[in-house]
Structures are given as C-alpha cells and as structure tokens.
Short mmCIF file of C-alpha atoms (C1' of nucleotides) in Angstrom, two decimals:
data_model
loop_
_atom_site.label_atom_id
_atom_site.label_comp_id
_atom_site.label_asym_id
_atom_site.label_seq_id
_atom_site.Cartn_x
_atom_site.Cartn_y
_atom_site.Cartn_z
CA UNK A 1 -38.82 16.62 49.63
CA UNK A 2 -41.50 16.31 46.79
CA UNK A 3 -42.70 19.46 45.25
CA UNK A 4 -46.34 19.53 43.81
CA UNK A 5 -44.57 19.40 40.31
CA UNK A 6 -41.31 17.84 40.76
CA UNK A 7 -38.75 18.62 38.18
CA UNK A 8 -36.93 15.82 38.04
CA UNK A 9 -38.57 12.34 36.73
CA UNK A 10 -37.66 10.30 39.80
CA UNK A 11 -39.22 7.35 39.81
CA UNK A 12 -41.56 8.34 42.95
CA UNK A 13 -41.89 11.52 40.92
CA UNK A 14 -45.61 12.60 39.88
CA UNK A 15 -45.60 13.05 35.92
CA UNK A 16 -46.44 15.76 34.72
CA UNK A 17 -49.22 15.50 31.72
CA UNK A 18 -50.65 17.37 29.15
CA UNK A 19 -53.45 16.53 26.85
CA UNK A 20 -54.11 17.73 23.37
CA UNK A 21 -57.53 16.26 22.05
CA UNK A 22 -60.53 18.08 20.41
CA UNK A 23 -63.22 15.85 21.17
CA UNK A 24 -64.30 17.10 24.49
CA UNK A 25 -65.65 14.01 25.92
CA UNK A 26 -62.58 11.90 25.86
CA UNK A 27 -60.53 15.43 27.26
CA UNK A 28 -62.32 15.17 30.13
CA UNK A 29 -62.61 11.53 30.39
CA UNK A 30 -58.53 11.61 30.10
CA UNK A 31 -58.38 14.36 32.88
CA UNK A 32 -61.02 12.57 35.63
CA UNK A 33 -58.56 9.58 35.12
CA UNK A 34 -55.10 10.88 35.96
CA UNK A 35 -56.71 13.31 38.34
CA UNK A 36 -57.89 10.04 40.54
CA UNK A 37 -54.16 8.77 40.12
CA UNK A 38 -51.95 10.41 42.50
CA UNK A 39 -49.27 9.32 40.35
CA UNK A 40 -49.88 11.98 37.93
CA UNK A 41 -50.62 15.91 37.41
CA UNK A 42 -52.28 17.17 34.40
CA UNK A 43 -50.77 20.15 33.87
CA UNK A 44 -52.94 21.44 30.78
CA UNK A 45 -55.69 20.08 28.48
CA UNK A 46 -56.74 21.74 25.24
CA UNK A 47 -58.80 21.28 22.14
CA UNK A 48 -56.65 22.42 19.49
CA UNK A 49 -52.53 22.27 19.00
CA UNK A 50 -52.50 26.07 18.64
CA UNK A 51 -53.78 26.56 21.49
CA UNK A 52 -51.68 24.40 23.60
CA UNK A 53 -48.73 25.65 22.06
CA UNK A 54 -49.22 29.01 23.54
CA UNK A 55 -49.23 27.61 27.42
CA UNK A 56 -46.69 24.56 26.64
CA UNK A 57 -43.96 26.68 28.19
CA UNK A 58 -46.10 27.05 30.96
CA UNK A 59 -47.28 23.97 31.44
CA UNK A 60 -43.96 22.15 31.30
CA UNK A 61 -44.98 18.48 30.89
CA UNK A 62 -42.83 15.81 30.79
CA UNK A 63 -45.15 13.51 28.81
CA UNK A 64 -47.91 15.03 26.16
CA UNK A 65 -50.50 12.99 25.04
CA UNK A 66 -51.60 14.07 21.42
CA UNK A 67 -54.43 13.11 19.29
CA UNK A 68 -53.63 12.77 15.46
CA UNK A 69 -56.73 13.59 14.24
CA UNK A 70 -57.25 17.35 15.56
CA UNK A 71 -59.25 20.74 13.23
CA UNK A 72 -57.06 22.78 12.10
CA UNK A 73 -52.82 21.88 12.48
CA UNK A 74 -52.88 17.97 12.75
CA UNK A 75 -51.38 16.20 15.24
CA UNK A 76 -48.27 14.80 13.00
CA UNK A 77 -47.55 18.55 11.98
CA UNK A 78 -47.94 19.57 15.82
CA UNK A 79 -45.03 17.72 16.84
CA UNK A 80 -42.27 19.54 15.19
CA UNK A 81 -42.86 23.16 16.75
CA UNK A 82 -44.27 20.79 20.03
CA UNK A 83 -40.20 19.83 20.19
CA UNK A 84 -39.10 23.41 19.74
CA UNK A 85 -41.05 24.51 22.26
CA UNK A 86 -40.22 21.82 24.86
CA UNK A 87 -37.09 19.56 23.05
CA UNK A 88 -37.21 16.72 25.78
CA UNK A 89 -40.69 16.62 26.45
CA UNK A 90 -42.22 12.93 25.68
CA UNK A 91 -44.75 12.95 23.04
CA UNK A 92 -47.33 9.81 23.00
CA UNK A 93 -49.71 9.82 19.92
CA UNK A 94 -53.27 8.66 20.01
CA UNK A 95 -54.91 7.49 16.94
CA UNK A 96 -58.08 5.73 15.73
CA UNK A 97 -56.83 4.80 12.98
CA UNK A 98 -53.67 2.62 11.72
CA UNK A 99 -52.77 4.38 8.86
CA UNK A 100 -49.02 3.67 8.15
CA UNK A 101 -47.96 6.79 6.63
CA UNK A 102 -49.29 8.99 9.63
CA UNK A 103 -47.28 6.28 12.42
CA UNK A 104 -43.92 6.71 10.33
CA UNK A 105 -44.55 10.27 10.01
CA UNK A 106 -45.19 10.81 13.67
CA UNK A 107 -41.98 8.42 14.59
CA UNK A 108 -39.72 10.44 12.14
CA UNK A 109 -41.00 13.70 14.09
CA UNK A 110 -40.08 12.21 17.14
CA UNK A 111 -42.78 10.67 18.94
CA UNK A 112 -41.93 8.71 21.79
CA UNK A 113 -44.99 6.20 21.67
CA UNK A 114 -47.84 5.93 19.20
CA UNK A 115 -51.06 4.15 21.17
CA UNK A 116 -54.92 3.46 19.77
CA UNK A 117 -57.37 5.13 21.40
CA UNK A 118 -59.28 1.70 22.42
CA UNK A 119 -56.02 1.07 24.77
CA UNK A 120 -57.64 1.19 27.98
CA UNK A 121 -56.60 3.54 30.27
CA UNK A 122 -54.85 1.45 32.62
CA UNK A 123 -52.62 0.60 30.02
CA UNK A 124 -51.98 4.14 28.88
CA UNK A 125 -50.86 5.17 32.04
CA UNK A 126 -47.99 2.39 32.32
CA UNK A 127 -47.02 3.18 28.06
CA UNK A 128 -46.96 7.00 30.07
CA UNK A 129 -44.76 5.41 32.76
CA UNK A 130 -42.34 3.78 30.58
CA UNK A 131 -41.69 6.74 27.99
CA UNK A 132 -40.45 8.43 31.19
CA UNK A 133 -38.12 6.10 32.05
CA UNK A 134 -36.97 6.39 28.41
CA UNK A 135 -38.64 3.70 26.99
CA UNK A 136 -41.37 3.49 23.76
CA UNK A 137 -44.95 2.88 23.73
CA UNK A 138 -46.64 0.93 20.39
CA UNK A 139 -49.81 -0.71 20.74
CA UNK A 140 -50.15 -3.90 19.45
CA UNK A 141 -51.12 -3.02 15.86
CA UNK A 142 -48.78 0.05 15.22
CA UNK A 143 -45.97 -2.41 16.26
CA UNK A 144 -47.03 -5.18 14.04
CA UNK A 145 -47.12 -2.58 11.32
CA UNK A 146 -43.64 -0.94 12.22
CA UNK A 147 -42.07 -4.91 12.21
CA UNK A 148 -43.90 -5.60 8.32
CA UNK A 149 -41.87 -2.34 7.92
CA UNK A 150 -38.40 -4.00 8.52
CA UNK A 151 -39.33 -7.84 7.39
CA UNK A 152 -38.05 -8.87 3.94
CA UNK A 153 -39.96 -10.55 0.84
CA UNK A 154 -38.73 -14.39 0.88
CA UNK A 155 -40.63 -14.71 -2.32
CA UNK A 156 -38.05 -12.86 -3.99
CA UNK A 157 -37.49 -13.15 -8.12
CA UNK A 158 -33.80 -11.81 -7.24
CA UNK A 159 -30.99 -14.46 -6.45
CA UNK A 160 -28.55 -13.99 -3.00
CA UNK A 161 -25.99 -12.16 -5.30
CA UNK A 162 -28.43 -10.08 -7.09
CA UNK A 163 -30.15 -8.90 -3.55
CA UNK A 164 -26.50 -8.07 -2.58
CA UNK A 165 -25.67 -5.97 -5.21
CA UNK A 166 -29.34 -3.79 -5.29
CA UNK A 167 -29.01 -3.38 -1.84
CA UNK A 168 -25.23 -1.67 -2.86
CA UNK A 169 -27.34 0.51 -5.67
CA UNK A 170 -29.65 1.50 -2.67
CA UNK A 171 -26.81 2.29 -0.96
CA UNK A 172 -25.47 4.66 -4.25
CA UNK A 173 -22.77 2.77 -4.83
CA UNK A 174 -21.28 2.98 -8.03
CA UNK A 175 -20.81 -0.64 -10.68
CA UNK A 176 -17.00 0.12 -9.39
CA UNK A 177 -17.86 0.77 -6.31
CA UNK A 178 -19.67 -2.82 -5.52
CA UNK A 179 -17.26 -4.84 -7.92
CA UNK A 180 -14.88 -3.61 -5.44
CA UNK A 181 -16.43 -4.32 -2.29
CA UNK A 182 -17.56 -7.74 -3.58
CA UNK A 183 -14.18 -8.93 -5.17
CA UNK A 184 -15.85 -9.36 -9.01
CA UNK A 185 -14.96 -8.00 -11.70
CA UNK A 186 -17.05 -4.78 -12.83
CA UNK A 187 -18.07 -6.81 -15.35
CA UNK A 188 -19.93 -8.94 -13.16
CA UNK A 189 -21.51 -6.26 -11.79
CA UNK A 190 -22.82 -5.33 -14.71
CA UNK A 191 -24.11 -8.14 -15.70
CA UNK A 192 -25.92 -8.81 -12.69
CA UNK A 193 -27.37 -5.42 -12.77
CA UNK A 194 -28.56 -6.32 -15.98
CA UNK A 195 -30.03 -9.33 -14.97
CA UNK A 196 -31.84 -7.57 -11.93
CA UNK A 197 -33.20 -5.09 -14.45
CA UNK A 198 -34.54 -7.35 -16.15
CA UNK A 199 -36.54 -9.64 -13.61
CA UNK A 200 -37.49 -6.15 -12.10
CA UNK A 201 -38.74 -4.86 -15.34
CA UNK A 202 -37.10 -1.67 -14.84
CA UNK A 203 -34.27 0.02 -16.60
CA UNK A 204 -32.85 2.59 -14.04
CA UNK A 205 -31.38 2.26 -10.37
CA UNK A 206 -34.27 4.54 -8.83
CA UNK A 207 -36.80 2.65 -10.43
CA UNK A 208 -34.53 -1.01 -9.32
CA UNK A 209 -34.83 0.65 -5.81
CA UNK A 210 -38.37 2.26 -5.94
CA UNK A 211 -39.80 -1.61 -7.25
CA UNK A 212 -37.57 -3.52 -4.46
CA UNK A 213 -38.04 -1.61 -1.58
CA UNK A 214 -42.08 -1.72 -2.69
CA UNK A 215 -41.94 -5.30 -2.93
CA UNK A 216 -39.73 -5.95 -0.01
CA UNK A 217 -36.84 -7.35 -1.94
CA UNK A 218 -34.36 -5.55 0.32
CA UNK B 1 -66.88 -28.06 20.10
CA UNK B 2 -63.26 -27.87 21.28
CA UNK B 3 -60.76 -30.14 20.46
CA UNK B 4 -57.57 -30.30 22.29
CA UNK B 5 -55.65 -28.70 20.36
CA UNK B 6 -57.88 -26.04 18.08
CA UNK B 7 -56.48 -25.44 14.46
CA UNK B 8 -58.39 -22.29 14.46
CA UNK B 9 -57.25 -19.21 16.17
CA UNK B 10 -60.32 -18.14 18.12
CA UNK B 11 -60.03 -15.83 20.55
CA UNK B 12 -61.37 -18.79 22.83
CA UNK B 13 -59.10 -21.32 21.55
CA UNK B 14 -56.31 -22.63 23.43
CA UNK B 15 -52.97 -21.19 22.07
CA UNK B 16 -50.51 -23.97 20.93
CA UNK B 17 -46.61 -22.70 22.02
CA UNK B 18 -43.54 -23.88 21.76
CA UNK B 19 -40.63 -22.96 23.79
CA UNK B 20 -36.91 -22.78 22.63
CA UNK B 21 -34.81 -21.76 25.48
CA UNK B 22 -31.43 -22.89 26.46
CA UNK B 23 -31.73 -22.40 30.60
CA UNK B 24 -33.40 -25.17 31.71
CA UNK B 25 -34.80 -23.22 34.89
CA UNK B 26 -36.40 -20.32 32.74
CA UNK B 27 -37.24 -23.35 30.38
CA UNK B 28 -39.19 -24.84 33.22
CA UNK B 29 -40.48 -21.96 34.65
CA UNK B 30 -42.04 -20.94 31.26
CA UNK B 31 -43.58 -24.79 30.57
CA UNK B 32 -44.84 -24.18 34.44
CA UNK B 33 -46.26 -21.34 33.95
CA UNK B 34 -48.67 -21.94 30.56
CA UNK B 35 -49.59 -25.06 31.77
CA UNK B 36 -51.33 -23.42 34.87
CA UNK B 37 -53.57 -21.47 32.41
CA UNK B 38 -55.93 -22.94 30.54
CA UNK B 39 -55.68 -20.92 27.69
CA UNK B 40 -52.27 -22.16 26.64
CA UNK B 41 -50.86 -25.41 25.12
CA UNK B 42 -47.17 -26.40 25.50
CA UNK B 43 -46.52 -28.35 22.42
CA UNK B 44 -42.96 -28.34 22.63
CA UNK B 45 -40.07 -26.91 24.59
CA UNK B 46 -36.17 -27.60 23.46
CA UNK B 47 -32.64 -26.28 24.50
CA UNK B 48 -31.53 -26.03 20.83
CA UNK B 49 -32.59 -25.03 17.80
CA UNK B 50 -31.36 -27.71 16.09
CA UNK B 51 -33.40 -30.20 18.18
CA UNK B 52 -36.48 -27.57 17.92
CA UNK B 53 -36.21 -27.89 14.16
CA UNK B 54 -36.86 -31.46 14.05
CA UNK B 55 -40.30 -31.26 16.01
CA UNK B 56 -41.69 -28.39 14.93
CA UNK B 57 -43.34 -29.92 11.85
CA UNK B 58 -45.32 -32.16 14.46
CA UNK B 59 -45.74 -29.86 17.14
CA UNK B 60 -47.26 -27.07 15.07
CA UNK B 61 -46.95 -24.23 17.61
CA UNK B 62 -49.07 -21.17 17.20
CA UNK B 63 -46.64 -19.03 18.70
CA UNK B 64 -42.76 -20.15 19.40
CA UNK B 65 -41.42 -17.91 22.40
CA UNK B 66 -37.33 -18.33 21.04
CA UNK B 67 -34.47 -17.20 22.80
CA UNK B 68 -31.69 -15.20 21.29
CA UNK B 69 -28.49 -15.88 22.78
CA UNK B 70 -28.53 -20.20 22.22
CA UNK B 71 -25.67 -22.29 21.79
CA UNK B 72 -25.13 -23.69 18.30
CA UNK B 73 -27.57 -22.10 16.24
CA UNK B 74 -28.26 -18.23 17.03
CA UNK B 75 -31.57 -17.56 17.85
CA UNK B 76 -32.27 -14.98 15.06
CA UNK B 77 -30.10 -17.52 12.41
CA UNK B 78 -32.66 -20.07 13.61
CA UNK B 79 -35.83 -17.59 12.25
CA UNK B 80 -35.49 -18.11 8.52
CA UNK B 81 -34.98 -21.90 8.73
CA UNK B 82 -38.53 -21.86 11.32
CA UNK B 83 -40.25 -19.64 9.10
CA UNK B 84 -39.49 -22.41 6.26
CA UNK B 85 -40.96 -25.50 7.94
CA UNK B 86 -44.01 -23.49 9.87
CA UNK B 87 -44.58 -20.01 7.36
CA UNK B 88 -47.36 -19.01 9.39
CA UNK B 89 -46.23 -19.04 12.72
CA UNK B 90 -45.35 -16.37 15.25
CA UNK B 91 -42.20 -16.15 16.66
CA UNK B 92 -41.48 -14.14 19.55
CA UNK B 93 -37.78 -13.21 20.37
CA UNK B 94 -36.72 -13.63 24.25
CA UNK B 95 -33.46 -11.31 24.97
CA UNK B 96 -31.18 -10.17 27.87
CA UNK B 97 -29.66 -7.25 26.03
CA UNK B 98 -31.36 -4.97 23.65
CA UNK B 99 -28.10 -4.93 21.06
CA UNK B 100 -29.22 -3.35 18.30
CA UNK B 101 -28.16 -5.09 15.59
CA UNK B 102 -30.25 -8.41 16.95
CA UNK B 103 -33.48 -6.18 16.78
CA UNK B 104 -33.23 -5.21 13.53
CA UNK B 105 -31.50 -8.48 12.25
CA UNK B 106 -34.23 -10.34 14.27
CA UNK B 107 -37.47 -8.18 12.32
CA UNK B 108 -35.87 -8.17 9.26
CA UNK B 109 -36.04 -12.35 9.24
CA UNK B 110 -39.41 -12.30 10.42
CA UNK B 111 -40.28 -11.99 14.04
CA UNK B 112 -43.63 -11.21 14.96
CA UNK B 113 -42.50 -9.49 18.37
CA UNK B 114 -39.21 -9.32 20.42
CA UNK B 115 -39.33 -9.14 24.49
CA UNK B 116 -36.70 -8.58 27.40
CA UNK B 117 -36.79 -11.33 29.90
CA UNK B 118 -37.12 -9.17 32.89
CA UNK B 119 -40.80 -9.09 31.16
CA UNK B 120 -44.05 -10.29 33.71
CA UNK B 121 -44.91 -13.15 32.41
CA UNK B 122 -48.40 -12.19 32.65
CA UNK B 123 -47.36 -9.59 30.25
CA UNK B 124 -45.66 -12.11 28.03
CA UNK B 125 -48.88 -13.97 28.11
CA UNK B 126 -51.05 -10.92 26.72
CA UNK B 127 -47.86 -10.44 24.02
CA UNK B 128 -48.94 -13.97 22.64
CA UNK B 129 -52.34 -13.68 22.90
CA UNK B 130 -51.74 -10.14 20.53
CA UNK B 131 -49.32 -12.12 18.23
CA UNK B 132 -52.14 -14.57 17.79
CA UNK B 133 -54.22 -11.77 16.79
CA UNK B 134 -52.16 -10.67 14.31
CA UNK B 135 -50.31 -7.73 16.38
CA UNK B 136 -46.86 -7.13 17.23
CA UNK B 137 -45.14 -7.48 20.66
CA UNK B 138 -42.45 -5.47 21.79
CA UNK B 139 -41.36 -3.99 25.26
CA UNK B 140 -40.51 -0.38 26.34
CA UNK B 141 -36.98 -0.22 25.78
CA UNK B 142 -36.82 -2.32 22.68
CA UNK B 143 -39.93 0.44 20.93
CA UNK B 144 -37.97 3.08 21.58
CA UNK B 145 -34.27 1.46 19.95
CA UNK B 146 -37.10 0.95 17.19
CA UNK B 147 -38.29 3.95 17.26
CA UNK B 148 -34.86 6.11 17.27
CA UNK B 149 -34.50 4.78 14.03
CA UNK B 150 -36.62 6.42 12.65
CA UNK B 151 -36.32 9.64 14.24
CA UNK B 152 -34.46 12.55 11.99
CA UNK B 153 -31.85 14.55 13.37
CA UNK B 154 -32.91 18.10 13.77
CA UNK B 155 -29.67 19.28 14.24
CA UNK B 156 -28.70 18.58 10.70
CA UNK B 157 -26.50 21.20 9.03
CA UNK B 158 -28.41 20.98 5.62
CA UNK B 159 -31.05 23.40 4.90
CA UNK B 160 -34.53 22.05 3.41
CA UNK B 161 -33.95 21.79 0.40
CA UNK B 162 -30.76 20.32 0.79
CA UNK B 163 -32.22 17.84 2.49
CA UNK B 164 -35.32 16.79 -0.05
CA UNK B 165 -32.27 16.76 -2.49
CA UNK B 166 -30.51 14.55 -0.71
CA UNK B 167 -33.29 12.26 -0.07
CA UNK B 168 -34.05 11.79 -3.64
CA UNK B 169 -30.20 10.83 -3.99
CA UNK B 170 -30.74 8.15 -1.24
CA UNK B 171 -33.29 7.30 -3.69
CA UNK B 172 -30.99 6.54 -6.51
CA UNK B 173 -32.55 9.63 -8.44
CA UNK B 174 -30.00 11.30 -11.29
CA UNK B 175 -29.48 14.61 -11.07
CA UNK B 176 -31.92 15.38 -14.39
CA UNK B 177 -34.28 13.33 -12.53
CA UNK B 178 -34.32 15.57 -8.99
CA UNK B 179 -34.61 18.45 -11.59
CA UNK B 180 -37.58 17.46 -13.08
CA UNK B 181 -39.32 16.70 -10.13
CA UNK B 182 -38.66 19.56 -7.69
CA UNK B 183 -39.22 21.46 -10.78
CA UNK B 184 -35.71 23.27 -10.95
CA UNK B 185 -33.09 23.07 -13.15
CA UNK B 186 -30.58 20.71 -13.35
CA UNK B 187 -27.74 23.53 -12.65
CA UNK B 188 -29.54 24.52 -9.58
CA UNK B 189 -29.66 20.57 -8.16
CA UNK B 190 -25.69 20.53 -9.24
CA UNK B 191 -25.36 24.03 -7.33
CA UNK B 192 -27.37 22.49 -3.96
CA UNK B 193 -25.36 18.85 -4.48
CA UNK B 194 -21.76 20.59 -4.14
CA UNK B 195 -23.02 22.08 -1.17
CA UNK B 196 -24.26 19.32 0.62
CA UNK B 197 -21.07 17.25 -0.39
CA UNK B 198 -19.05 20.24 0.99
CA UNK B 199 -21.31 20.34 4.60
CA UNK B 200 -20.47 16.78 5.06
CA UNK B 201 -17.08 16.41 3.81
CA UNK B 202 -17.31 13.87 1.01
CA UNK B 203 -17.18 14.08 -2.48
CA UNK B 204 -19.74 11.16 -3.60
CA UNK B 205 -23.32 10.23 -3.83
CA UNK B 206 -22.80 6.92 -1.50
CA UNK B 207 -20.13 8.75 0.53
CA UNK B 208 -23.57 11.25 1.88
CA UNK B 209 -25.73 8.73 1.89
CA UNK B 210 -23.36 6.66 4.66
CA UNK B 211 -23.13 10.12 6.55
CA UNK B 212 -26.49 11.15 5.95
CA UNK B 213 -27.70 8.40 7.06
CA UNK B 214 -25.42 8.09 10.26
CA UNK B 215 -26.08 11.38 11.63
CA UNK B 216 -29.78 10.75 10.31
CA UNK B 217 -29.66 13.89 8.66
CA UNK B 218 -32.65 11.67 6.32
"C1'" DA C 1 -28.84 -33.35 -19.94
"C1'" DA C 2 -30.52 -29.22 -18.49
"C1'" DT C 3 -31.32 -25.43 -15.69
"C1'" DG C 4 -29.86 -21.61 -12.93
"C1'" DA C 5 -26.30 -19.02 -10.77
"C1'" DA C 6 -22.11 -16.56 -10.79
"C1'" DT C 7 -18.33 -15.25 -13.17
"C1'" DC C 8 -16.00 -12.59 -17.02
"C1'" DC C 9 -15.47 -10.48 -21.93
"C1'" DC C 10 -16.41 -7.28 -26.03
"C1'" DC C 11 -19.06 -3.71 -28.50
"C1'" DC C 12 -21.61 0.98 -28.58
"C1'" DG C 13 -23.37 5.86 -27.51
"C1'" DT C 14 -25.35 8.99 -24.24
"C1'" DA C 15 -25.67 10.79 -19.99
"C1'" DA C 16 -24.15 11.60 -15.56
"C1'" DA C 17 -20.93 12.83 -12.08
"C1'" DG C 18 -17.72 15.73 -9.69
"C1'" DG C 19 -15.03 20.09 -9.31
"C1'" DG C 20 -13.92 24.88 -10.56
"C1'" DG C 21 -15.50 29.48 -11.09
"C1'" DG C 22 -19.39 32.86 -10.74
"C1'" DA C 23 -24.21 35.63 -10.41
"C1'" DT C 24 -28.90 36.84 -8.98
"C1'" DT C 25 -32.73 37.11 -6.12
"C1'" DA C 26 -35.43 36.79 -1.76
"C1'" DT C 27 -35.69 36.08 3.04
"C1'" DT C 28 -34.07 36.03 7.48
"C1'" DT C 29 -31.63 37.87 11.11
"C1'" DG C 30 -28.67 40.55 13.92
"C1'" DC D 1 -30.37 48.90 7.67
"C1'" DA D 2 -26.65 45.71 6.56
"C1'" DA D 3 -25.18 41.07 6.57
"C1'" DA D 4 -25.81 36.48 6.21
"C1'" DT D 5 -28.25 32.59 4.43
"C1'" DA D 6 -30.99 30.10 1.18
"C1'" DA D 7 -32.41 29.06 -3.32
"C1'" DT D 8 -32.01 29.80 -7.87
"C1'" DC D 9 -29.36 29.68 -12.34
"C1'" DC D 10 -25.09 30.04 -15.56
"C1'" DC D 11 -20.45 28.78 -17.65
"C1'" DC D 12 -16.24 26.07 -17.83
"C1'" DC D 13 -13.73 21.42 -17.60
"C1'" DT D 14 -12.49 16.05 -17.48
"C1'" DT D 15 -13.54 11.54 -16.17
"C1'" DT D 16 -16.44 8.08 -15.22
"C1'" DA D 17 -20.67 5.81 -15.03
"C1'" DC D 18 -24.72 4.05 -17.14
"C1'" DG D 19 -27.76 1.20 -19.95
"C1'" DG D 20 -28.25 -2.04 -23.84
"C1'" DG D 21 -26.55 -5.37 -27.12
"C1'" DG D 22 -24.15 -9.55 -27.98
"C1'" DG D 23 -21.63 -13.35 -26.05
"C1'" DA D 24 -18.74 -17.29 -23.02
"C1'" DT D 25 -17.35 -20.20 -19.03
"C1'" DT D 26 -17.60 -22.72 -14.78
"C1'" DC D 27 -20.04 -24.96 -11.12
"C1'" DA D 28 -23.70 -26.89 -8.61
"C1'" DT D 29 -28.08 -28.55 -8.44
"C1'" DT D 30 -31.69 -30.85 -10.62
#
DNA sequence: AATGAATCCCCCGTAAAGGGGGATTATTTG
DNA sequence: CAAATAATCCCCCTTTACGGGGGATTCATT
C-alpha cells in the first residue's frame, strides 16, 4: 500500500523533507536526524537556495525547511520563486535571530511556520508534523512577537471616540464617510479629527496613521 | 531560599496560576493536574469571571489559563478588565473552536497565548512555563489562522506597481504624496489609481482598501 | 466648580479626488 | 515579429475633501 514516497499526506504517510541550510554542520546534523526517523524521507539537502531551486521539482517535498540567513538569495527572498516552483509545498523557516521585520516578511511570503534554530529537534519534527496536517509552527518567541503585533496601546492620549474615528481614516474613509457611519454630524468629525491632530502632533491623515499604528493606538 | 509562593519569576520558581473555567470537570482536572507538579501553584480557580475578578487582586496569579466561551462575562470581554487589576500578568486563552474573530479580538486585548483544549496538558504546562518567560503560546491550528493573515494573495489582478500604489493609499498617502515618493509624477499615480479602481470595481480610496484588503491583494 | 468628552456651528483657502479622454515607451509573451 | 501588458506622462472637467481658525453647548465625571 505505502510507496517509498507516498504522495498523499496520510497521516501514516512518511513526509517528505527538504533542507535548505548553508552551514554544513547543522545540514548534516538535520539529515542523520530524520534519516533515524522512519517517519520521514529527506528528499534533498543543499547549501544555497539556487541550488535547491534547480532539483525542487525533483525533489517534491511536502515540507521544506529553510534557513533565513543563507550567501547569496536570502531565505525571505527564496520563498516567493520556492512557491512557484512547488505552490503547496509547506515552508518552515529557521532563524537565529528574532528580528521582526524578517518573521513578517517571511509570513507575508507564505511561510507555514517560522522556528529558532535552538528548538530541539524533537520538537521540530512535531512543528513538521503539524504544518502537514495544515497547521502553523511559531516558536515561543516569534509568537510572542507576532501577538505584540496585534495588542493595542492602553496608554492611549486618544479618547474611545477619537480611536474610532482614526481607525475610519486608516480605513480611508472620508470626514463624510465616518460622520455617516457614526451618526454625527460632519462637523463632529471634524472636530475630532482636529482634536486627534492635535494630541498626535501631526497635521495629515498618513502621518495620524503612520504615529498611531507606531504607537499602537489602533 | 524559597518561599511558597516566589514573587520572582525564576526559572526554578514555582509558577502561581489561576484558573477561570466554567466546566467544573475540566476545572478539576486542571487544579488536579498542577497540583501533582511541583512546579506549579493553584492560587485560584473560578467558574466566572465575575467571581475571578474579585480574587485576583489577592491571588496574584503569574499566569491565568481563561476560558473563552463563559457564561456572563465573555472570556476575551473579561481580558481588558484582568489586565486592569493585574497589568503584568499572562493570560492564556482556552478555546473549543478556533473562530476567528475571538483570536484576533482575544490578541488585540492582550493575551499572552491562546490554546485549543484538545491540547496535552503536558503541553499546556510547557505553554506556561514559555509565557512566564516572556514567550507566546499558541497551537498548530490557531498559528496558522494567525498566520493566513498575513499571507498576500498571489493571485492578485494588480500588477507591482499597482500594488505599492495601493499600499501607500492603505496608508492614507495623497496622491502628491505617492508621487513624491515613488518618484513619479502625480499624473502617472492618477493614471495607475483609475486602473486599480477599475480592476476591482470601485470608485473610492476606502472602497479598495475594503477589497484590497479582503482578497489580500496587500 | 471644573475638567474632559462629545456634539455641533461658522469662517477661509488650497488641495485633492474621481472620471473622461489620450499618448509614449519598454518589456514580455505568444 | 506582432500583440499585449506595464509603466510612464499629458490634457480636460466638476465636485468634494482637507486642514486651520475661531467658537458654543450639553453631559458626565471629578
């Protein structure tokens, strides 16, 4: 019944993995590991993204492990022509480093997990497990950083009606727009607008916008 | 050197939680459960939020483990008024279904990590021990609802440059303003704005941002 | 009594927005 | 190679929005 690379991610299924990750030590390290695991097959490992883009279609993994930090195209900038190449493939970064812009980047290209490199290895391979059933994979600290992404700033200068109405500017709403919606008058609006401006320090909606979504206002 | 309950977080000091949790069995089960390790302190466990709120002050959990779906009081209503008596403590949400609009409601008003109860709670254990570390919790299928929001669309009809422009409109940028800083002329952003407004059907700044951001076209 | 919040009113001038028409280059692609 | 697409720029037009200035009122909380 079961192939030596199964096609279909039944949950006896082995997955099939692929590693991208320059420093050759931790390559090999990655490969020993799932090779001992008869739950997996490591279907390529390579040094560099350009190189593993010319035997992805080969290879046909359902989950890639890629490091961030690779010479020449990095990880992040991988991970577009990785999804050409192989559109439902699962894509789990590694990193050393937290550094926010590189997670959102990688999540906007459509990673499916985003792990640090001190996860050990036992972990890794249920964070491999789950993206395969369709689920995500964070480590601890990416997901802390993703959540300080979505939590608001109670120390707010702006009152409940003023958040309201910048949160309608950051949605481009016109002053008619949000008197509308909000059952005021347009002058209201405006003078609330004026009043945000004010406590903001600002005197344009992309700057109102630029300083609140900074500060966490909305 | 160790009192019974540590004010420090050391990563050998016993981890004060609190439990809010309608069903009494899962209620007892969790109380059960932490109180046959040694690393964890029950402080606290209620059916209601309301009667949570009143104890909290005295209890001061580390970490409160808070269901979502409670009678009276929502779960994620509950957050803002826990965050105000205890700022510093670490809530972690306990669902059934991964609705969307919880999540997001739930990490916008401060949750340091948000679980499905079909979790181990072994794992739930190492979730609190992260939270008390200052890391996030979240499980498989709740990262990746996460995580598809931030994902981009890459079947988006706009073309690149269509695409920064409308992202600097989602930005509240004028049109003068996208000008001067993709270094075009203002004609040329008018030309590329008609065009988007045209590929999506709408004839507003606010109208493409809705769609735009929909379709996650941005 | 005072403060802050939310509401509404008037003035002003400049700039922006949306819709219509068109043209010119590259580049990509069949 | 020819055709399509993308990106650039140009003109017309009208309406509305925007930002800043000055106020006032009501209501609740302090």
């Amino acid at each position: 019944m079961y192939a030596d690379k199964p096609f279909t991610s039944d949950t006896a299924a082995i997955i099939n993995v692929c590693i991208i990750e320059d420093d050759e030590v931790i390559r090999r390290g990655y490969i020993s590991l799932l090779q001992s695991d008869e739950g997996f097959f490591t279907s390529g490992a390579y040094a560099a993204a350009e190189e593993a883009l010319k035997h992805l279609e080969e290879d046909q993994p359902d989950v890639i492990l890629l490091d961030i930090q690779l010479p020449g195209i990095k990880g992040v900038d991988a991970l577009p022509a990785i999804k050409k190449i192989l559109p439902h493939v699962q894509i789990i970064m590694l990193t050393v480093h937290e550094t926010e812009d590189l997670i959102f980047t990688a999540l906007k290209n459509g990673a499916s997990g985003y792990l640090t490199k001190n996860t050990p290895f036992s972990k890794i391979k249920d964070h491999i497990r789950e993206v395969v059933k369709g689920g995500g994979a964070m480590s601890a600290g990416i997901a802390m950083q993703v959540m300080r992404h979505f939590q608001k700033n109670l120390n707010t200068p702006l009152t409940k009606r003023e958040t309201e109405i910048l949160e309608c500017i950051a949605d481009g709403k016109s002053r008619s727009k949000i008197a509308a919606q909000l059952f005021i008058d347009l002058e209201t609006v405006k003078s609330h607008i004026k009043n945000i401006y004010h406590k903001l320090d600002v005197n344009s909606r992309d700057e109102a916008i630029k300083v609140a979504r900074k500060d966490r206002y909305i």
